[in-house]
């Protein structure tokens, strides 16, 4: 750990304190019962939405308990990869409560993620035209990248018992190891990312592109080629497990379709359906504004992909293109704003640009900070619309 890493962790801890204060205050101001004299416990405020799926998987597995696969009213829990629930179960076995286990994993994983993000940002800056006058700017760009991520409007999902933080805790160190030519370590870390989210497939594709397009001797890289097969093991094992229990080789995909309308549609159809839901006055206002956010996030993603292609950052472009294709070919857009948390080129790009245009950081903090606070309140009070 370097002084630069500690400065990033300081930003991370301060941001977590801010989130915790918001949750504590929201529990008092927005109780579930308007006549309540005491708020719900702080930890219970995080027991919301998809966390219920992770908790049930950790507690009962995929084929036991209410809503399990094969029951009368399945909850489609097989759409969620087993890595994060397995960690929750492990921590719970040590005596930690279910919800607190998820929060602790996300807290530790978030710290790992922001340090790795900052190191990647410094690495990018050192090899870019935007490289500054010395080490000072390198330290600052890492801290800024972490700040931009932590103030993202959807940053509540980094604090909650969700998979974004743990995915980044594996994916970003894997990317950093790949950029440094440490392919065995990159592959092992990518296995962890693959065990938590389908986004691991996009990461592996980007790693393959980096392997063949990156710098370094060809002979030396070819010796590491077999390591690139390792990340496929978790997804192959999980899909094989579901097939053995259900007889459905596409059980994961079918769960996505049943639960979240993620059957394939042409990109223009998905855009149209999302646009109608956002502006066609067919949804309640809460859902409509979330669909508006989906459209905005998709536009940001497409713009980022264009910048990466223009800058010839082909491995990162592969990662973005595959993610956008997966998100943009459902019936309508679902969870695109959440997915922005995983777009590390976005946060690094904003950090580098903010070194050149000093007003960008202040503008982002003033606009994104209140939105992030609003999302934290909406999530932990159960008023989340989508």
mmCIF file of C-alpha atoms in Angstrom:
data_model
loop_
_atom_site.group_PDB
_atom_site.id
_atom_site.type_symbol
_atom_site.label_atom_id
_atom_site.label_comp_id
_atom_site.label_asym_id
_atom_site.label_seq_id
_atom_site.Cartn_x
_atom_site.Cartn_y
_atom_site.Cartn_z
ATOM 1 C CA UNK A 1 0.000 0.000 0.000
ATOM 2 C CA UNK A 2 1.362 3.371 -1.039
ATOM 3 C CA UNK A 3 0.464 6.860 0.251
ATOM 4 C CA UNK A 4 -1.604 7.281 -2.924
ATOM 5 C CA UNK A 5 -3.596 4.152 -2.036
ATOM 6 C CA UNK A 6 -4.218 5.440 1.478
ATOM 7 C CA UNK A 7 -5.492 8.742 0.112
ATOM 8 C CA UNK A 8 -8.006 6.822 -2.024
ATOM 9 C CA UNK A 9 -9.091 4.758 0.964
ATOM 10 C CA UNK A 10 -9.642 7.967 2.905
ATOM 11 C CA UNK A 11 -12.010 9.178 0.191
ATOM 12 C CA UNK A 12 -13.719 5.781 0.237
ATOM 13 C CA UNK A 13 -14.227 5.779 4.001
ATOM 14 C CA UNK A 14 -15.574 9.334 4.006
ATOM 15 C CA UNK A 15 -18.019 8.418 1.258
ATOM 16 C CA UNK A 16 -19.201 5.377 3.236
ATOM 17 C CA UNK A 17 -19.725 7.531 6.325
ATOM 18 C CA UNK A 18 -21.796 9.896 4.216
ATOM 19 C CA UNK A 19 -23.945 7.038 2.907
ATOM 20 C CA UNK A 20 -24.427 5.621 6.416
ATOM 21 C CA UNK A 21 -25.530 9.023 7.722
ATOM 22 C CA UNK A 22 -28.057 9.336 4.899
ATOM 23 C CA UNK A 23 -29.473 5.886 5.664
ATOM 24 C CA UNK A 24 -29.674 6.655 9.393
ATOM 25 C CA UNK A 25 -31.444 9.949 8.738
ATOM 26 C CA UNK A 26 -33.831 8.428 6.199
ATOM 27 C CA UNK A 27 -34.837 5.766 8.731
ATOM 28 C CA UNK A 28 -36.034 8.526 11.058
ATOM 29 C CA UNK A 29 -37.578 10.821 8.467
ATOM 30 C CA UNK A 30 -39.247 8.203 6.281
ATOM 31 C CA UNK A 31 -40.390 5.348 8.563
ATOM 32 C CA UNK A 32 -42.559 2.605 7.103
ATOM 33 C CA UNK A 33 -45.198 3.456 9.683
ATOM 34 C CA UNK A 34 -45.881 7.226 9.801
ATOM 35 C CA UNK A 35 -46.896 6.885 13.466
ATOM 36 C CA UNK A 36 -43.731 5.020 14.472
ATOM 37 C CA UNK A 37 -41.824 6.360 17.457
ATOM 38 C CA UNK A 38 -38.681 4.359 16.625
ATOM 39 C CA UNK A 39 -37.130 3.737 13.207
ATOM 40 C CA UNK A 40 -36.417 0.336 11.764
ATOM 41 C CA UNK A 41 -32.945 -1.004 12.637
ATOM 42 C CA UNK A 42 -30.206 0.448 10.457
ATOM 43 C CA UNK A 43 -29.159 -2.909 9.025
ATOM 44 C CA UNK A 44 -32.762 -3.817 8.197
ATOM 45 C CA UNK A 45 -32.944 -0.778 5.922
ATOM 46 C CA UNK A 46 -30.633 -2.580 3.519
ATOM 47 C CA UNK A 47 -32.863 -5.652 3.288
ATOM 48 C CA UNK A 48 -34.360 -4.549 -0.013
ATOM 49 C CA UNK A 49 -34.982 -5.717 -3.580
ATOM 50 C CA UNK A 50 -32.461 -8.105 -5.161
ATOM 51 C CA UNK A 51 -30.771 -8.660 -1.815
ATOM 52 C CA UNK A 52 -33.685 -10.999 -1.054
ATOM 53 C CA UNK A 53 -32.595 -13.264 -3.911
ATOM 54 C CA UNK A 54 -29.004 -13.382 -2.733
ATOM 55 C CA UNK A 55 -30.098 -14.069 0.836
ATOM 56 C CA UNK A 56 -32.401 -16.926 -0.190
ATOM 57 C CA UNK A 57 -29.662 -18.499 -2.318
ATOM 58 C CA UNK A 58 -27.185 -18.196 0.543
ATOM 59 C CA UNK A 59 -29.659 -19.650 3.035
ATOM 60 C CA UNK A 60 -31.456 -22.314 1.003
ATOM 61 C CA UNK A 61 -29.579 -22.724 -2.273
ATOM 62 C CA UNK A 62 -31.266 -22.728 -5.659
ATOM 63 C CA UNK A 63 -33.635 -25.635 -5.173
ATOM 64 C CA UNK A 64 -34.949 -25.292 -1.617
ATOM 65 C CA UNK A 65 -37.150 -22.827 0.214
ATOM 66 C CA UNK A 66 -40.049 -20.687 -0.922
ATOM 67 C CA UNK A 67 -39.733 -19.554 -4.535
ATOM 68 C CA UNK A 68 -37.039 -22.106 -5.381
ATOM 69 C CA UNK A 69 -36.520 -23.453 -8.854
ATOM 70 C CA UNK A 70 -39.326 -25.851 -9.738
ATOM 71 C CA UNK A 71 -41.819 -24.516 -7.165
ATOM 72 C CA UNK A 72 -45.299 -23.250 -8.033
ATOM 73 C CA UNK A 73 -44.190 -19.622 -8.057
ATOM 74 C CA UNK A 74 -40.425 -19.586 -8.724
ATOM 75 C CA UNK A 75 -38.542 -16.363 -8.036
ATOM 76 C CA UNK A 76 -36.063 -16.984 -10.870
ATOM 77 C CA UNK A 77 -33.134 -16.973 -8.476
ATOM 78 C CA UNK A 78 -31.034 -19.005 -10.906
ATOM 79 C CA UNK A 79 -30.479 -15.725 -12.786
ATOM 80 C CA UNK A 80 -28.020 -14.805 -10.001
ATOM 81 C CA UNK A 81 -24.558 -16.331 -10.050
ATOM 82 C CA UNK A 82 -23.431 -18.236 -6.921
ATOM 83 C CA UNK A 83 -20.179 -16.450 -6.034
ATOM 84 C CA UNK A 84 -21.598 -13.668 -3.888
ATOM 85 C CA UNK A 85 -24.195 -15.847 -2.061
ATOM 86 C CA UNK A 86 -21.449 -18.356 -1.288
ATOM 87 C CA UNK A 87 -19.403 -15.627 0.415
ATOM 88 C CA UNK A 88 -22.478 -14.481 2.335
ATOM 89 C CA UNK A 89 -23.103 -18.018 3.557
ATOM 90 C CA UNK A 90 -19.459 -18.367 4.596
ATOM 91 C CA UNK A 91 -19.549 -15.164 6.630
ATOM 92 C CA UNK A 92 -22.900 -16.092 8.170
ATOM 93 C CA UNK A 93 -21.448 -19.428 9.269
ATOM 94 C CA UNK A 94 -19.029 -17.378 11.394
ATOM 95 C CA UNK A 95 -21.933 -15.848 13.305
ATOM 96 C CA UNK A 96 -22.622 -12.702 11.266
ATOM 97 C CA UNK A 97 -26.244 -11.886 10.392
ATOM 98 C CA UNK A 98 -27.384 -12.397 6.817
ATOM 99 C CA UNK A 99 -27.868 -8.782 5.815
ATOM 100 C CA UNK A 100 -24.817 -7.606 7.722
ATOM 101 C CA UNK A 101 -22.778 -10.279 5.936
ATOM 102 C CA UNK A 102 -23.749 -8.820 2.572
ATOM 103 C CA UNK A 103 -22.940 -5.300 3.740
ATOM 104 C CA UNK A 104 -19.535 -6.283 5.108
ATOM 105 C CA UNK A 105 -18.570 -8.097 1.918
ATOM 106 C CA UNK A 106 -19.531 -5.069 -0.167
ATOM 107 C CA UNK A 107 -17.669 -2.744 2.201
ATOM 108 C CA UNK A 108 -14.393 -4.666 1.985
ATOM 109 C CA UNK A 109 -14.814 -5.351 -1.730
ATOM 110 C CA UNK A 110 -15.490 -1.670 -2.398
ATOM 111 C CA UNK A 111 -12.215 -0.715 -0.721
ATOM 112 C CA UNK A 112 -10.300 -3.164 -2.904
ATOM 113 C CA UNK A 113 -12.119 -1.922 -5.997
ATOM 114 C CA UNK A 114 -11.396 1.788 -5.529
ATOM 115 C CA UNK A 115 -7.700 1.169 -4.828
ATOM 116 C CA UNK A 116 -7.434 -0.929 -8.001
ATOM 117 C CA UNK A 117 -9.377 1.689 -9.984
ATOM 118 C CA UNK A 118 -7.018 4.421 -8.801
ATOM 119 C CA UNK A 119 -3.970 2.346 -9.741
ATOM 120 C CA UNK A 120 -5.374 1.704 -13.217
ATOM 121 C CA UNK A 121 -6.093 5.419 -13.606
ATOM 122 C CA UNK A 122 -2.514 6.279 -12.660
ATOM 123 C CA UNK A 123 -1.241 3.642 -15.073
ATOM 124 C CA UNK A 124 -3.334 5.060 -17.905
ATOM 125 C CA UNK A 125 -2.263 8.610 -17.156
ATOM 126 C CA UNK A 126 1.423 7.702 -17.111
ATOM 127 C CA UNK A 127 1.152 6.419 -20.668
ATOM 128 C CA UNK A 128 -1.184 9.052 -22.089
ATOM 129 C CA UNK A 129 -0.768 12.421 -23.679
ATOM 130 C CA UNK A 130 -2.562 13.855 -20.667
ATOM 131 C CA UNK A 131 0.255 12.842 -18.350
ATOM 132 C CA UNK A 132 1.033 15.761 -16.131
ATOM 133 C CA UNK A 133 4.118 17.351 -14.745
ATOM 134 C CA UNK A 134 4.947 14.645 -12.245
ATOM 135 C CA UNK A 135 3.712 12.204 -9.624
ATOM 136 C CA UNK A 136 1.274 14.710 -8.128
ATOM 137 C CA UNK A 137 -1.159 14.513 -11.011
ATOM 138 C CA UNK A 138 -0.918 10.726 -11.036
ATOM 139 C CA UNK A 139 -1.996 10.573 -7.411
ATOM 140 C CA UNK A 140 -4.769 13.065 -8.062
ATOM 141 C CA UNK A 141 -6.201 11.248 -11.075
ATOM 142 C CA UNK A 142 -6.565 8.042 -9.070
ATOM 143 C CA UNK A 143 -8.321 9.841 -6.252
ATOM 144 C CA UNK A 144 -10.595 11.604 -8.723
ATOM 145 C CA UNK A 145 -11.518 8.365 -10.491
ATOM 146 C CA UNK A 146 -12.523 6.861 -7.138
ATOM 147 C CA UNK A 147 -14.515 9.984 -6.241
ATOM 148 C CA UNK A 148 -16.388 9.974 -9.554
ATOM 149 C CA UNK A 149 -17.320 6.318 -9.030
ATOM 150 C CA UNK A 150 -18.342 6.751 -5.392
ATOM 151 C CA UNK A 151 -20.571 9.727 -6.186
ATOM 152 C CA UNK A 152 -22.244 7.998 -9.116
ATOM 153 C CA UNK A 153 -26.043 8.260 -8.813
ATOM 154 C CA UNK A 154 -26.208 4.467 -8.537
ATOM 155 C CA UNK A 155 -23.344 4.138 -6.047
ATOM 156 C CA UNK A 156 -25.824 2.880 -3.428
ATOM 157 C CA UNK A 157 -25.371 -0.534 -5.046
ATOM 158 C CA UNK A 158 -21.698 -0.493 -4.076
ATOM 159 C CA UNK A 159 -22.739 -0.192 -0.430
ATOM 160 C CA UNK A 160 -25.713 -2.587 -0.462
ATOM 161 C CA UNK A 161 -25.554 -6.361 -0.452
ATOM 162 C CA UNK A 162 -25.291 -6.517 -4.231
ATOM 163 C CA UNK A 163 -22.684 -7.904 -6.618
ATOM 164 C CA UNK A 164 -21.291 -4.679 -8.092
ATOM 165 C CA UNK A 165 -18.635 -4.160 -5.426
ATOM 166 C CA UNK A 166 -17.449 -7.767 -5.321
ATOM 167 C CA UNK A 167 -17.344 -7.946 -9.119
ATOM 168 C CA UNK A 168 -15.174 -4.829 -9.292
ATOM 169 C CA UNK A 169 -12.971 -6.177 -6.490
ATOM 170 C CA UNK A 170 -12.043 -9.059 -8.787
ATOM 171 C CA UNK A 171 -12.346 -7.432 -12.211
ATOM 172 C CA UNK A 172 -10.270 -4.298 -11.629
ATOM 173 C CA UNK A 173 -7.270 -6.088 -10.074
ATOM 174 C CA UNK A 174 -7.548 -8.610 -12.915
ATOM 175 C CA UNK A 175 -7.369 -5.794 -15.451
ATOM 176 C CA UNK A 176 -4.468 -4.200 -13.621
ATOM 177 C CA UNK A 177 -2.598 -7.512 -13.579
ATOM 178 C CA UNK A 178 -3.246 -7.953 -17.311
ATOM 179 C CA UNK A 179 -1.930 -4.466 -18.096
ATOM 180 C CA UNK A 180 1.237 -5.417 -16.228
ATOM 181 C CA UNK A 181 1.552 -8.715 -18.106
ATOM 182 C CA UNK A 182 0.800 -10.905 -15.086
ATOM 183 C CA UNK A 183 -1.543 -13.253 -16.880
ATOM 184 C CA UNK A 184 -1.789 -16.114 -14.357
ATOM 185 C CA UNK A 185 -2.900 -13.646 -11.672
ATOM 186 C CA UNK A 186 -5.247 -11.883 -14.107
ATOM 187 C CA UNK A 187 -6.887 -15.182 -15.019
ATOM 188 C CA UNK A 188 -7.325 -16.279 -11.405
ATOM 189 C CA UNK A 189 -8.918 -12.957 -10.495
ATOM 190 C CA UNK A 190 -11.141 -13.119 -13.571
ATOM 191 C CA UNK A 191 -12.427 -16.451 -12.284
ATOM 192 C CA UNK A 192 -13.702 -14.627 -9.201
ATOM 193 C CA UNK A 193 -15.386 -11.995 -11.359
ATOM 194 C CA UNK A 194 -16.965 -14.685 -13.496
ATOM 195 C CA UNK A 195 -18.395 -16.411 -10.428
ATOM 196 C CA UNK A 196 -20.319 -13.299 -9.434
ATOM 197 C CA UNK A 197 -21.881 -11.866 -12.608
ATOM 198 C CA UNK A 198 -22.415 -12.650 -16.269
ATOM 199 C CA UNK A 199 -20.406 -9.461 -16.853
ATOM 200 C CA UNK A 200 -17.389 -11.667 -16.217
ATOM 201 C CA UNK A 201 -17.782 -12.921 -19.793
ATOM 202 C CA UNK A 202 -17.305 -9.384 -21.103
ATOM 203 C CA UNK A 203 -14.260 -8.971 -18.895
ATOM 204 C CA UNK A 204 -12.731 -12.187 -20.196
ATOM 205 C CA UNK A 205 -13.329 -11.084 -23.788
ATOM 206 C CA UNK A 206 -11.548 -7.807 -23.001
ATOM 207 C CA UNK A 207 -8.679 -9.724 -21.406
ATOM 208 C CA UNK A 208 -8.331 -11.871 -24.520
ATOM 209 C CA UNK A 209 -8.233 -8.720 -26.655
ATOM 210 C CA UNK A 210 -5.617 -7.220 -24.334
ATOM 211 C CA UNK A 211 -3.620 -10.448 -24.488
ATOM 212 C CA UNK A 212 -3.315 -10.352 -28.271
ATOM 213 C CA UNK A 213 -3.190 -6.581 -28.763
ATOM 214 C CA UNK A 214 -1.180 -5.515 -25.736
ATOM 215 C CA UNK A 215 2.506 -4.879 -25.470
ATOM 216 C CA UNK A 216 5.115 -7.469 -24.603
ATOM 217 C CA UNK A 217 6.949 -10.239 -26.364
ATOM 218 C CA UNK A 218 4.818 -12.618 -28.420
ATOM 219 C CA UNK A 219 6.641 -15.732 -27.198
ATOM 220 C CA UNK A 220 6.312 -14.702 -23.569
ATOM 221 C CA UNK A 221 2.596 -14.018 -23.968
ATOM 222 C CA UNK A 222 1.932 -17.286 -25.769
ATOM 223 C CA UNK A 223 3.366 -19.177 -22.809
ATOM 224 C CA UNK A 224 0.574 -17.657 -20.729
ATOM 225 C CA UNK A 225 -2.165 -18.483 -23.248
ATOM 226 C CA UNK A 226 -3.523 -21.565 -21.402
ATOM 227 C CA UNK A 227 -4.278 -19.390 -18.377
ATOM 228 C CA UNK A 228 -7.000 -17.619 -20.343
ATOM 229 C CA UNK A 229 -9.110 -20.779 -20.212
ATOM 230 C CA UNK A 230 -9.404 -20.647 -16.417
ATOM 231 C CA UNK A 231 -12.101 -17.944 -16.164
ATOM 232 C CA UNK A 232 -14.498 -20.155 -18.132
ATOM 233 C CA UNK A 233 -14.586 -22.722 -15.341
ATOM 234 C CA UNK A 234 -17.009 -20.960 -12.948
ATOM 235 C CA UNK A 235 -19.652 -20.236 -15.589
ATOM 236 C CA UNK A 236 -19.283 -23.710 -17.089
ATOM 237 C CA UNK A 237 -19.620 -25.242 -13.642
ATOM 238 C CA UNK A 238 -22.680 -23.147 -12.749
ATOM 239 C CA UNK A 239 -24.463 -23.772 -16.041
ATOM 240 C CA UNK A 240 -23.619 -27.466 -15.765
ATOM 241 C CA UNK A 241 -25.055 -27.552 -12.245
ATOM 242 C CA UNK A 242 -28.306 -25.958 -13.391
ATOM 243 C CA UNK A 243 -28.523 -28.357 -16.319
ATOM 244 C CA UNK A 244 -27.999 -31.360 -14.056
ATOM 245 C CA UNK A 245 -30.836 -30.211 -11.782
ATOM 246 C CA UNK A 246 -33.285 -28.859 -14.371
ATOM 247 C CA UNK A 247 -32.427 -30.521 -17.675
ATOM 248 C CA UNK A 248 -32.348 -27.037 -19.202
ATOM 249 C CA UNK A 249 -28.994 -26.031 -20.640
ATOM 250 C CA UNK A 250 -30.233 -22.427 -20.852
ATOM 251 C CA UNK A 251 -31.790 -22.295 -17.381
ATOM 252 C CA UNK A 252 -29.950 -19.074 -16.522
ATOM 253 C CA UNK A 253 -31.121 -17.321 -19.689
ATOM 254 C CA UNK A 254 -34.696 -18.494 -19.281
ATOM 255 C CA UNK A 255 -34.767 -17.179 -15.704
ATOM 256 C CA UNK A 256 -33.610 -13.793 -17.018
ATOM 257 C CA UNK A 257 -36.403 -13.826 -19.588
ATOM 258 C CA UNK A 258 -39.136 -14.803 -17.111
ATOM 259 C CA UNK A 259 -38.112 -12.406 -14.391
ATOM 260 C CA UNK A 260 -36.882 -9.330 -16.259
ATOM 261 C CA UNK A 261 -38.161 -9.536 -19.874
ATOM 262 C CA UNK A 262 -34.656 -10.150 -21.153
ATOM 263 C CA UNK A 263 -35.642 -12.110 -24.222
ATOM 264 C CA UNK A 264 -33.873 -10.969 -27.373
ATOM 265 C CA UNK A 265 -35.168 -7.927 -29.248
ATOM 266 C CA UNK A 266 -33.498 -5.824 -31.911
ATOM 267 C CA UNK A 267 -31.693 -2.797 -30.434
ATOM 268 C CA UNK A 268 -34.133 -0.334 -32.029
ATOM 269 C CA UNK A 269 -37.080 -2.248 -30.563
ATOM 270 C CA UNK A 270 -35.526 -2.124 -27.092
ATOM 271 C CA UNK A 271 -34.942 1.622 -27.465
ATOM 272 C CA UNK A 272 -38.518 2.167 -28.653
ATOM 273 C CA UNK A 273 -40.064 0.143 -25.837
ATOM 274 C CA UNK A 274 -37.959 1.952 -23.255
ATOM 275 C CA UNK A 275 -38.786 5.335 -24.778
ATOM 276 C CA UNK A 276 -42.521 4.604 -24.646
ATOM 277 C CA UNK A 277 -42.223 3.540 -21.012
ATOM 278 C CA UNK A 278 -40.221 6.673 -20.210
ATOM 279 C CA UNK A 279 -42.254 9.306 -22.048
ATOM 280 C CA UNK A 280 -45.457 7.657 -23.265
ATOM 281 C CA UNK A 281 -47.397 8.165 -19.991
ATOM 282 C CA UNK A 282 -48.004 4.422 -19.735
ATOM 283 C CA UNK A 283 -46.040 3.916 -16.509
ATOM 284 C CA UNK A 284 -46.388 5.459 -13.078
ATOM 285 C CA UNK A 285 -44.127 8.469 -12.589
ATOM 286 C CA UNK A 286 -41.669 6.502 -10.461
ATOM 287 C CA UNK A 287 -41.157 3.856 -13.110
ATOM 288 C CA UNK A 288 -41.175 6.406 -15.930
ATOM 289 C CA UNK A 289 -38.287 8.383 -14.442
ATOM 290 C CA UNK A 290 -36.305 5.167 -14.025
ATOM 291 C CA UNK A 291 -36.828 4.369 -17.706
ATOM 292 C CA UNK A 292 -35.626 7.882 -18.508
ATOM 293 C CA UNK A 293 -32.484 7.108 -16.525
ATOM 294 C CA UNK A 294 -32.097 3.876 -18.513
ATOM 295 C CA UNK A 295 -32.139 5.835 -21.778
ATOM 296 C CA UNK A 296 -29.647 8.393 -20.511
ATOM 297 C CA UNK A 297 -27.275 5.685 -19.248
ATOM 298 C CA UNK A 298 -27.441 3.906 -22.605
ATOM 299 C CA UNK A 299 -26.537 7.122 -24.413
ATOM 300 C CA UNK A 300 -23.580 7.607 -22.067
ATOM 301 C CA UNK A 301 -22.463 4.040 -22.749
ATOM 302 C CA UNK A 302 -22.684 4.418 -26.527
ATOM 303 C CA UNK A 303 -20.764 7.712 -26.346
ATOM 304 C CA UNK A 304 -18.090 6.071 -24.198
ATOM 305 C CA UNK A 305 -17.797 3.212 -26.678
ATOM 306 C CA UNK A 306 -17.323 5.745 -29.463
ATOM 307 C CA UNK A 307 -14.562 7.518 -27.542
ATOM 308 C CA UNK A 308 -12.792 4.234 -26.806
ATOM 309 C CA UNK A 309 -12.931 3.253 -30.479
ATOM 310 C CA UNK A 310 -11.669 6.697 -31.512
ATOM 311 C CA UNK A 311 -8.809 6.412 -29.024
ATOM 312 C CA UNK A 312 -8.186 2.839 -30.235
ATOM 313 C CA UNK A 313 -8.636 1.375 -26.783
ATOM 314 C CA UNK A 314 -9.808 -1.849 -28.353
ATOM 315 C CA UNK A 315 -9.842 -4.159 -25.294
ATOM 316 C CA UNK A 316 -11.915 -1.674 -23.293
ATOM 317 C CA UNK A 317 -14.113 -1.152 -26.351
ATOM 318 C CA UNK A 318 -14.738 -4.910 -26.508
ATOM 319 C CA UNK A 319 -15.812 -4.888 -22.859
ATOM 320 C CA UNK A 320 -18.179 -1.979 -23.423
ATOM 321 C CA UNK A 321 -19.584 -3.248 -26.723
ATOM 322 C CA UNK A 322 -20.506 -6.655 -25.321
ATOM 323 C CA UNK A 323 -22.063 -5.138 -22.211
ATOM 324 C CA UNK A 324 -24.095 -2.638 -24.199
ATOM 325 C CA UNK A 325 -25.252 -5.343 -26.596
ATOM 326 C CA UNK A 326 -26.458 -7.501 -23.705
ATOM 327 C CA UNK A 327 -28.225 -4.570 -22.043
ATOM 328 C CA UNK A 328 -29.593 -3.106 -25.257
ATOM 329 C CA UNK A 329 -31.218 -6.178 -26.802
ATOM 330 C CA UNK A 330 -33.877 -6.968 -24.203
ATOM 331 C CA UNK A 331 -37.557 -6.040 -24.474
ATOM 332 C CA UNK A 332 -36.603 -2.807 -22.736
ATOM 333 C CA UNK A 333 -33.576 -1.528 -20.874
ATOM 334 C CA UNK A 334 -33.107 -2.912 -17.385
ATOM 335 C CA UNK A 335 -30.331 -1.953 -14.943
ATOM 336 C CA UNK A 336 -28.262 0.091 -17.393
ATOM 337 C CA UNK A 337 -27.640 2.843 -14.768
ATOM 338 C CA UNK A 338 -26.397 0.185 -12.345
ATOM 339 C CA UNK A 339 -24.131 -1.192 -15.056
ATOM 340 C CA UNK A 340 -22.366 2.173 -15.317
ATOM 341 C CA UNK A 341 -20.656 1.302 -12.038
ATOM 342 C CA UNK A 342 -18.785 -1.429 -13.906
ATOM 343 C CA UNK A 343 -17.609 0.869 -16.720
ATOM 344 C CA UNK A 344 -14.187 1.677 -15.302
ATOM 345 C CA UNK A 345 -13.079 3.507 -18.505
ATOM 346 C CA UNK A 346 -15.860 6.029 -17.784
ATOM 347 C CA UNK A 347 -14.579 6.917 -14.323
ATOM 348 C CA UNK A 348 -10.971 7.049 -15.461
ATOM 349 C CA UNK A 349 -11.904 9.147 -18.475
ATOM 350 C CA UNK A 350 -13.808 11.628 -16.332
ATOM 351 C CA UNK A 351 -10.883 11.826 -13.920
ATOM 352 C CA UNK A 352 -8.381 12.536 -16.703
ATOM 353 C CA UNK A 353 -10.673 15.124 -18.299
ATOM 354 C CA UNK A 354 -11.165 16.842 -14.952
ATOM 355 C CA UNK A 355 -7.420 17.452 -14.746
ATOM 356 C CA UNK A 356 -7.662 19.460 -17.937
ATOM 357 C CA UNK A 357 -11.057 21.093 -17.293
ATOM 358 C CA UNK A 358 -11.018 21.906 -13.589
ATOM 359 C CA UNK A 359 -14.698 22.860 -13.537
ATOM 360 C CA UNK A 360 -15.725 19.281 -14.410
ATOM 361 C CA UNK A 361 -15.058 17.899 -10.943
ATOM 362 C CA UNK A 362 -17.077 20.637 -9.217
ATOM 363 C CA UNK A 363 -19.930 20.258 -11.697
ATOM 364 C CA UNK A 364 -20.021 16.493 -11.229
ATOM 365 C CA UNK A 365 -19.967 16.699 -7.433
ATOM 366 C CA UNK A 366 -22.739 19.303 -7.366
ATOM 367 C CA UNK A 367 -25.003 17.353 -9.737
ATOM 368 C CA UNK A 368 -24.216 13.712 -9.006
ATOM 369 C CA UNK A 369 -23.874 14.048 -5.221
ATOM 370 C CA UNK A 370 -27.533 15.000 -4.569
ATOM 371 C CA UNK A 371 -28.722 12.358 -7.029
ATOM 372 C CA UNK A 372 -26.686 9.709 -5.217
ATOM 373 C CA UNK A 373 -28.187 10.798 -1.878
ATOM 374 C CA UNK A 374 -31.681 10.626 -3.384
ATOM 375 C CA UNK A 375 -31.030 7.106 -4.649
ATOM 376 C CA UNK A 376 -29.763 5.996 -1.241
ATOM 377 C CA UNK A 377 -32.958 7.272 0.376
ATOM 378 C CA UNK A 378 -35.147 5.678 -2.306
ATOM 379 C CA UNK A 379 -33.390 2.327 -2.029
ATOM 380 C CA UNK A 380 -33.277 1.999 1.756
ATOM 381 C CA UNK A 381 -36.835 3.256 2.333
ATOM 382 C CA UNK A 382 -38.341 0.833 -0.180
ATOM 383 C CA UNK A 383 -39.400 3.630 -2.510
ATOM 384 C CA UNK A 384 -37.151 2.479 -5.331
ATOM 385 C CA UNK A 385 -39.263 2.432 -8.466
ATOM 386 C CA UNK A 386 -37.426 0.002 -10.688
#
